[in-house]
CSV table of C-alpha atoms in Angstrom, one decimal:
chain,number,residue,atom,x,y,z
A,268,MET,CA,-62.1,15.4,14.9
A,269,ASP,CA,-65.0,17.6,15.0
A,270,LYS,CA,-66.1,18.8,18.2
A,271,VAL,CA,-68.5,21.9,19.5
A,272,ILE,CA,-68.8,22.9,23.0
A,273,PHE,CA,-71.5,25.0,24.3
A,274,ASP,CA,-71.1,27.4,27.2
A,275,PHE,CA,-74.5,28.7,27.9
A,276,ASP,CA,-73.7,30.6,30.8
A,277,ASN,CA,-71.5,32.7,28.8
A,278,ASP,CA,-73.3,32.7,25.8
A,279,GLU,CA,-70.4,31.4,23.7
A,280,PHE,CA,-69.6,28.1,21.7
A,281,THR,CA,-66.5,26.8,20.6
A,282,LEU,CA,-65.8,24.7,17.6
A,283,TYR,CA,-63.1,22.3,16.6
A,284,GLN,CA,-63.0,21.5,13.2
A,285,ASN,CA,-60.0,20.3,10.9
A,286,GLY,CA,-57.0,20.9,13.9
A,287,ARG,CA,-58.7,24.3,14.4
A,288,GLU,CA,-60.4,26.2,17.1
A,289,ILE,CA,-63.2,28.7,16.7
A,290,ASN,CA,-64.6,30.5,19.5
A,291,GLN,CA,-67.9,32.5,19.0
A,292,LYS,CA,-69.8,34.5,21.1
A,293,MET,CA,-73.7,34.2,20.7
A,294,PRO,CA,-76.1,36.4,22.5
A,295,GLY,CA,-79.1,34.6,23.6
A,296,LEU,CA,-77.4,31.2,23.4
A,297,LYS,CA,-78.5,30.6,27.0
A,298,ILE,CA,-82.4,31.2,26.3
A,299,ARG,CA,-82.0,28.7,23.3
A,300,LYS,CA,-80.5,25.8,25.5
A,301,ALA,CA,-83.4,23.4,25.8
A,302,GLU,CA,-84.0,23.9,21.8
A,303,ILE,CA,-80.3,23.2,21.4
A,304,LEU,CA,-80.5,20.2,23.6
A,305,ALA,CA,-83.3,18.9,22.1
A,306,SER,CA,-82.2,19.2,18.6
A,307,ALA,CA,-79.4,17.2,19.5
A,308,GLY,CA,-81.8,14.6,21.1
A,309,ILE,CA,-81.0,15.4,24.9
A,310,ILE,CA,-83.6,16.4,27.2
A,311,GLN,CA,-83.8,16.8,30.8
A,312,ILE,CA,-86.4,15.5,32.8
A,313,ASP,CA,-88.0,16.5,36.0
A,314,LEU,CA,-88.8,13.3,37.9
A,315,SER,CA,-89.8,14.8,41.0
A,316,GLU,CA,-93.5,14.2,40.2
A,317,MET,CA,-92.6,10.5,39.7
A,318,ARG,CA,-91.0,10.4,42.8
A,319,ASP,CA,-94.2,11.6,44.7
A,320,LEU,CA,-96.4,8.9,42.9
A,321,ILE,CA,-94.0,6.2,43.8
A,322,GLN,CA,-94.3,7.3,47.3
A,323,ASP,CA,-98.2,7.1,46.9
A,324,LEU,CA,-98.0,3.7,45.6
A,325,MET,CA,-95.9,2.4,48.4
A,326,GLU,CA,-98.1,3.8,51.0
A,327,GLY,CA,-101.0,2.3,49.5
A,328,GLN,CA,-102.6,5.7,48.6
A,329,ILE,CA,-103.1,4.3,45.0
A,330,GLU,CA,-103.3,1.3,42.9
A,331,MET,CA,-100.8,-0.2,40.5
A,332,GLU,CA,-103.2,0.4,37.4
A,333,GLU,CA,-103.6,4.5,38.5
A,334,PHE,CA,-99.9,4.5,39.1
A,335,LEU,CA,-99.0,3.4,35.8
A,336,GLU,CA,-101.4,5.8,34.1
A,337,LYS,CA,-100.5,8.5,35.9
A,338,GLY,CA,-96.6,7.8,35.5
A,339,ARG,CA,-97.2,7.2,31.9
A,340,VAL,CA,-98.7,10.9,31.5
A,341,ILE,CA,-95.9,12.5,33.9
A,342,ILE,CA,-93.3,10.8,31.7
A,343,GLU,CA,-95.0,11.7,28.4
A,344,ASP,CA,-95.4,15.5,29.6
A,345,SER,CA,-92.0,15.7,31.0
A,346,ILE,CA,-90.6,14.5,27.4
A,347,LYS,CA,-92.5,16.8,25.6
A,348,SER,CA,-91.7,20.1,27.5
A,349,GLY,CA,-88.0,19.4,26.8
A,350,PHE,CA,-88.6,19.8,23.2
A,351,PRO,CA,-89.6,23.1,21.5
A,352,GLU,CA,-93.2,23.0,20.5
A,353,GLU,CA,-92.5,22.5,16.8
A,354,LEU,CA,-91.1,19.1,17.5
A,355,ASN,CA,-94.1,17.9,19.6
């Protein structure tokens, strides 16, 4: 079974392939974390803005239509920011 482990904190990765383990130091791995994860289809989304928007809706400060539009924009922007520019 093939498996890859990325250790972004230590700029290392480990590859398990055909029963062998290969450890490799890879300077700069940490700064490429978002790009690597995005290439694997993994994104991290900060939804703190969405939490605030939900609070505004619950308190009656905004209407449902405004909530839906702003929520869509927040989610789209969050998803786009998780990918390298060339994938957007």
